Coordinates of C-alpha atoms in Angstrom, one line a residue:
G1 CA 43.4 81.1 57.3
L2 CA 45.2 82.3 60.3
H3 CA 45.2 86.1 61.2
D4 CA 47.5 88.4 62.6
M5 CA 50.7 86.0 62.8
S6 CA 52.6 89.0 61.6
G7 CA 52.3 92.2 63.9
N8 CA 49.6 93.3 66.2
V9 CA 51.0 91.5 69.3
W10 CA 54.1 89.3 69.9
E11 CA 53.2 85.6 70.4
W12 CA 54.4 83.5 73.6
C13 CA 55.8 80.1 72.1
S14 CA 56.7 77.2 74.5
D15 CA 60.3 76.7 73.8
R16 CA 63.1 78.5 75.8
S17 CA 65.6 80.3 73.6
L18 CA 69.0 78.9 73.0
G19 CA 69.8 79.5 69.3
Y20 CA 69.0 76.9 66.3
S21 CA 70.9 73.6 66.0
D22 CA 72.7 73.0 62.8
R23 CA 71.8 69.4 63.0
E24 CA 68.4 68.0 61.1
E25 CA 65.8 67.7 63.6
T26 CA 62.3 66.1 64.2
N27 CA 59.7 67.7 66.0
P28 CA 62.1 70.2 67.8
H29 CA 61.1 72.0 71.1
N30 CA 63.9 73.5 73.0
I31 CA 63.5 73.1 76.9
A32 CA 67.1 74.5 77.5
G33 CA 68.0 78.1 78.4
Y34 CA 66.6 80.6 80.6
K35 CA 64.4 83.0 78.4
R36 CA 61.2 82.1 76.8
V37 CA 60.8 82.7 72.9
I38 CA 58.3 85.1 71.5
R39 CA 57.4 85.3 67.7
G40 CA 55.4 87.7 65.2
G41 CA 56.5 91.3 66.0
C42 CA 53.9 94.0 67.0
W43 CA 52.0 96.9 66.3
C44 CA 55.0 99.3 67.2
N45 CA 57.7 97.3 65.5
S46 CA 59.4 97.9 62.1
S47 CA 58.4 95.4 59.3
D48 CA 61.6 93.5 59.8
L49 CA 60.6 92.2 63.0
T50 CA 57.1 90.9 61.7
R51 CA 58.6 88.3 59.2
V52 CA 57.9 84.9 59.7
T53 CA 61.5 83.8 60.5
C54 CA 62.3 86.5 63.3
S55 CA 62.4 85.3 66.7
E56 CA 63.0 87.3 70.0
A57 CA 63.3 86.2 73.8
I58 CA 62.7 87.6 77.0
D59 CA 62.1 86.7 80.5
H60 CA 59.1 84.5 81.3
E61 CA 57.9 86.9 84.1
E62 CA 58.0 90.0 82.0
L63 CA 54.8 91.8 81.1
H64 CA 54.3 94.2 78.0
A65 CA 51.4 95.9 76.2
T66 CA 53.0 94.5 73.1
I67 CA 52.9 90.8 74.0
G68 CA 50.0 88.3 73.8
F69 CA 49.4 84.6 72.8
R70 CA 47.5 82.3 70.8
V71 CA 46.8 78.6 71.7
C72 CA 47.6 75.1 69.9
R73 CA 46.8 71.6 70.3
I74 CA 48.1 68.2 68.8
A75 CA 45.7 66.8 66.3
S76 CA 45.4 63.4 68.3
A77 CA 42.4 61.7 69.6
E78 CA 44.4 58.9 71.1
K79 CA 46.7 58.6 74.3
P80 CA 50.0 57.2 73.3
K81 CA 50.3 53.5 73.7
P82 CA 52.1 52.0 76.8
T83 CA 55.5 50.6 75.8
I84 CA 55.8 49.0 79.5
Q85 CA 53.5 47.0 81.1
E86 CA 52.1 48.0 84.6
A87 CA 53.0 44.7 85.9
E88 CA 56.6 45.6 85.1
V89 CA 56.8 48.6 87.3
K90 CA 59.5 48.4 90.2
L91 CA 59.7 50.4 93.0
P92 CA 63.2 52.4 93.4
A93 CA 65.5 50.5 95.7
M94 CA 66.0 52.6 98.9
E95 CA 68.7 52.8 101.9
F96 CA 67.9 53.5 105.4
V97 CA 69.4 56.7 107.0
E98 CA 69.5 56.9 110.6
R99 CA 68.6 60.4 112.4
G100 CA 71.7 62.4 113.4
S101 CA 73.7 65.5 113.5
F102 CA 76.3 67.0 111.1
V103 CA 78.2 70.1 110.4
M104 CA 76.3 71.5 107.1
G105 CA 78.4 73.6 104.6
D106 CA 81.9 74.0 103.4
P107 CA 84.5 74.6 106.0
S108 CA 87.0 75.2 103.4
G109 CA 85.6 78.3 102.3
Y110 CA 85.7 77.4 98.6
D111 CA 82.2 78.5 97.6
R112 CA 82.0 80.4 100.8
L113 CA 79.3 82.7 99.4
Y114 CA 76.8 79.8 98.8
T115 CA 77.9 77.1 101.6
S116 CA 78.5 79.3 104.6
P117 CA 78.4 80.0 107.2
T118 CA 78.8 76.3 108.4
R119 CA 76.5 75.4 111.0
P120 CA 75.5 72.3 113.1
V121 CA 72.3 70.6 111.7
E122 CA 70.1 67.9 113.4
L123 CA 67.6 65.7 111.6
T124 CA 65.4 64.4 114.3
Y125 CA 63.8 61.6 112.1
D126 CA 65.0 58.4 110.2
F127 CA 64.5 58.5 106.4
H128 CA 64.7 56.2 103.2
I129 CA 66.4 57.5 100.3
G130 CA 67.1 56.3 96.8
R131 CA 69.9 53.9 96.4
Y132 CA 70.5 55.3 92.7
E133 CA 69.2 57.9 90.9
V134 CA 65.7 57.5 89.3
T135 CA 66.4 55.8 85.8
F136 CA 65.0 56.1 82.5
A137 CA 63.5 52.7 83.0
E138 CA 61.8 53.7 86.3
Y139 CA 60.7 57.2 84.8
D140 CA 59.5 55.4 81.3
S141 CA 57.3 53.1 83.2
F142 CA 55.5 56.2 84.7
C143 CA 55.2 57.7 81.6
A144 CA 53.7 54.5 79.9
A145 CA 51.2 54.1 82.8
T146 CA 50.2 57.9 82.7
G147 CA 50.3 58.5 78.9
R148 CA 53.0 61.2 79.3
Q149 CA 55.5 62.2 76.7
L150 CA 58.7 60.3 77.3
P151 CA 61.7 62.5 77.9
P152 CA 64.6 62.7 75.5
D153 CA 67.9 61.0 76.2
E154 CA 70.3 63.2 73.8
G155 CA 71.1 59.9 72.2
W156 CA 73.2 58.5 75.0
G157 CA 70.8 55.6 75.9
R158 CA 68.0 54.8 78.3
G159 CA 67.7 51.9 80.6
S160 CA 69.8 52.2 83.6
R161 CA 71.1 55.5 82.9
P162 CA 69.5 58.1 84.8
V163 CA 66.8 60.1 83.8
I164 CA 67.5 63.5 82.2
N165 CA 65.6 66.5 80.8
V166 CA 62.9 66.4 83.7
T167 CA 61.6 69.5 85.5
W168 CA 61.4 69.9 89.2
W169 CA 57.4 69.6 88.6
D170 CA 58.1 66.1 86.5
A171 CA 59.9 64.9 89.4
V172 CA 57.4 65.9 92.1
E173 CA 54.5 64.1 89.8
Y174 CA 56.7 61.0 89.6
C175 CA 56.9 60.9 93.4
N176 CA 53.0 61.3 94.0
W177 CA 52.5 58.5 91.3
L178 CA 54.5 56.2 93.3
S179 CA 52.9 57.2 96.5
E180 CA 49.4 56.5 94.8
R181 CA 50.8 53.2 93.7
E182 CA 51.8 52.1 97.4
G183 CA 48.6 53.5 98.9
L184 CA 50.4 56.5 100.5
R185 CA 49.1 60.1 100.9
P186 CA 51.0 62.1 98.1
A187 CA 53.7 64.2 99.4
Y188 CA 53.0 67.3 97.2
D189 CA 49.6 69.1 96.3
D190 CA 49.3 71.0 92.9
Y191 CA 51.2 74.1 94.0
G192 CA 54.2 72.3 95.1
Y193 CA 53.5 72.4 99.0
L194 CA 54.2 69.5 101.2
L195 CA 51.4 67.5 102.3
D196 CA 51.4 65.6 105.7
S197 CA 50.1 62.0 106.3
N198 CA 46.6 63.5 106.8
G199 CA 46.7 65.5 103.5
Q200 CA 47.3 69.0 105.3
E201 CA 50.0 71.5 104.0
T202 CA 53.3 71.4 106.1
T203 CA 56.6 72.5 106.6
D204 CA 57.6 69.5 108.9
V205 CA 59.1 67.0 106.7
S206 CA 58.9 64.4 109.4
T207 CA 55.1 64.1 109.0
V208 CA 55.1 63.6 105.3
A209 CA 54.4 60.0 104.4
G210 CA 54.7 59.9 100.8
Y211 CA 57.4 59.7 98.3
R212 CA 58.9 62.9 97.7
L213 CA 62.5 64.6 96.9
P214 CA 65.1 65.1 99.7
T215 CA 65.4 68.3 101.7
E216 CA 68.9 70.1 100.9
A217 CA 69.8 68.8 104.5
E218 CA 68.8 65.4 104.1
W219 CA 70.8 65.2 100.8
E220 CA 73.9 66.4 102.1
Y221 CA 73.6 64.3 105.2
A222 CA 73.0 61.0 103.2
A223 CA 75.9 62.1 100.8
R224 CA 78.3 62.6 103.7
G225 CA 77.4 58.8 105.0
G226 CA 75.1 59.9 107.6
K227 CA 76.3 58.5 111.0
K228 CA 78.7 56.2 109.2
G229 CA 80.4 59.3 107.4
R230 CA 84.2 59.5 107.2
G231 CA 84.4 63.2 106.4
Y232 CA 85.2 62.8 102.6
K233 CA 85.0 65.5 100.2
Y234 CA 83.0 63.5 97.8
S235 CA 80.3 61.0 98.3
G236 CA 82.4 57.8 99.5
S237 CA 85.9 58.7 98.7
D238 CA 88.6 61.8 98.7
D239 CA 89.4 60.3 95.4
I240 CA 86.6 61.5 92.8
D241 CA 87.4 58.7 90.0
E242 CA 86.4 56.1 92.7
V243 CA 82.9 57.6 93.0
A244 CA 81.8 59.9 90.5
W245 CA 81.5 60.4 86.8
Y246 CA 82.7 63.9 85.8
G247 CA 84.2 65.9 82.9
D248 CA 87.3 64.1 82.9
N249 CA 86.1 60.5 82.9
S250 CA 82.7 60.7 81.5
R251 CA 83.2 61.9 77.8
S252 CA 80.6 64.6 79.1
T253 CA 77.6 62.0 79.0
T254 CA 75.8 60.3 81.6
Q255 CA 76.4 56.8 82.6
E256 CA 74.5 53.8 84.1
V257 CA 73.8 54.0 87.7
G258 CA 75.6 52.0 90.2
M259 CA 78.9 51.8 88.3
K260 CA 81.1 53.5 90.7
A261 CA 81.7 52.8 94.2
P262 CA 78.9 53.4 96.8
N263 CA 79.5 56.0 99.8
E264 CA 79.2 54.5 103.4
L265 CA 75.4 54.1 103.3
G266 CA 75.4 52.2 99.9
L267 CA 74.4 55.3 98.1
Y268 CA 75.6 55.6 94.5
D269 CA 76.4 58.5 92.2
M270 CA 75.6 61.2 94.7
S271 CA 78.6 62.8 93.5
G272 CA 78.4 63.5 89.6
N273 CA 76.6 62.2 86.8
V274 CA 73.5 64.1 87.1
W275 CA 72.5 67.0 89.5
E276 CA 69.7 65.8 91.7
W277 CA 66.6 68.1 92.4
C278 CA 65.8 68.8 96.1
S279 CA 62.6 69.7 97.7
D280 CA 63.8 73.1 99.1
W281 CA 63.6 76.5 97.5
Y282 CA 66.8 78.1 96.7
A283 CA 68.6 81.2 98.4
D284 CA 72.1 82.3 98.4
D285 CA 72.3 83.1 102.0
Y286 CA 70.0 80.5 103.3
F287 CA 72.9 79.0 105.5
G288 CA 73.4 82.0 107.3
Q289 CA 69.6 82.1 108.4
S290 CA 68.3 78.6 108.3
P291 CA 66.9 76.6 111.6
N292 CA 69.4 74.1 112.9
L293 CA 66.8 71.6 113.6
N294 CA 65.3 69.6 110.5
P295 CA 65.8 72.7 108.2
Y296 CA 63.6 73.0 104.8
N297 CA 63.3 76.3 102.7
D298 CA 59.7 76.7 101.9
S299 CA 60.3 80.4 101.3
I300 CA 58.9 80.7 97.7
D301 CA 61.4 82.1 95.3
L302 CA 62.6 81.7 91.6
E303 CA 64.6 78.5 91.7
R304 CA 64.7 75.1 93.6
V305 CA 68.2 73.6 95.0
M306 CA 69.8 71.1 92.9
R307 CA 72.8 69.1 94.2
G308 CA 75.7 66.6 93.4
G309 CA 77.4 67.9 90.1
S310 CA 77.0 66.2 86.8
A311 CA 78.9 64.2 84.1
G312 CA 80.3 67.1 82.2
L313 CA 81.4 69.3 85.1
D314 CA 84.8 69.9 87.1
P315 CA 85.4 68.0 90.4
T316 CA 84.4 71.0 92.5
C317 CA 80.8 70.6 91.6
A318 CA 80.8 67.0 92.8
R319 CA 81.6 67.9 96.4
V320 CA 78.9 67.0 98.9
T321 CA 78.7 70.7 99.8
S322 CA 78.3 72.1 96.3
R323 CA 74.9 73.8 95.3
E324 CA 73.2 74.7 92.2
S325 CA 69.7 76.0 91.3
L326 CA 67.1 76.1 88.4
E327 CA 63.9 77.0 88.0
P328 CA 61.5 74.6 88.6
S329 CA 59.8 74.8 85.2
A330 CA 62.9 74.1 83.5
A331 CA 64.9 71.0 82.6
G332 CA 68.3 70.1 80.9
N333 CA 70.4 67.0 80.3
V334 CA 72.3 67.4 83.3
V335 CA 69.5 67.4 85.6
G336 CA 67.8 64.2 87.2
F337 CA 66.7 63.2 90.7
R338 CA 66.6 60.7 93.3
V339 CA 63.5 60.0 95.7
C340 CA 63.2 60.0 99.3
R341 CA 60.4 59.0 101.9
T342 CA 60.3 59.6 105.9
A343 CA 60.6 56.8 107.9
I344 CA 57.2 57.2 109.8
K345 CA 56.5 54.6 112.4

């Protein structure tokens, strides 16, 4: 009883386009890749493109007179039953980071386009940052309490492994949930803007009371060891195998958090394991134009900053200076996050 599923207009689908898997799948939904799937063909296409098997993909921001959509709903009257009791929810372990100054960027010039010019940066406020990347156990408790769908673990295991397959928006909603549990003002509004302790939109991170993602500057300062930093290439050592899971030692899968040595502040896995979302929007040339005092890039763009490298990449990506970016609505099996909080007196 469905009309026009062949022809008339192409129809947007939820999935991203990355080709079909050659394995048997249950309830497949592809969240990897950059373009979105469209199906069905349109009024100006040949009959071949209106076949029920035909799939195309375009950028999600494109508009065309040949593309529309139809809606869908799961046929379920009940929310998923929680698998973790609310009483079992534990707050992430945090480490204190004292305010201070450092030289941000890569003086070696390895990734000159994106991590230069180096410049002095001062953070005028103290903050707390997660000792570990947020784990599946922690994120699954959030899903159980809120009725959200659990993110897939790729068959690598859950528990103490860092949560993966979460978007920037997922990470932000987890932060706001933690804030509400602790009676704190949420750090983000519905549009991803930061909120101060009075609930007003702000770009001054020092006034944000709730749990949030670290700014890019906070992340690099903490990864370098803050005031205790010894100038290591990776977070806690110049020997990557001491502190990081990366392509040569991880079998290209994530590992339980806290299994490698910590850095000078007691922070684990800031090099390797998973890329970590930051609050900032990403810009290639941000280092050349950002302020030296409490920098935070709030200029809306296409992608958000990620830091730290991942278990499947080479050592260069695990440097404390390495940067990467991704659309905030995208997710992947190499992307997670850790939480942060301003130490408001």
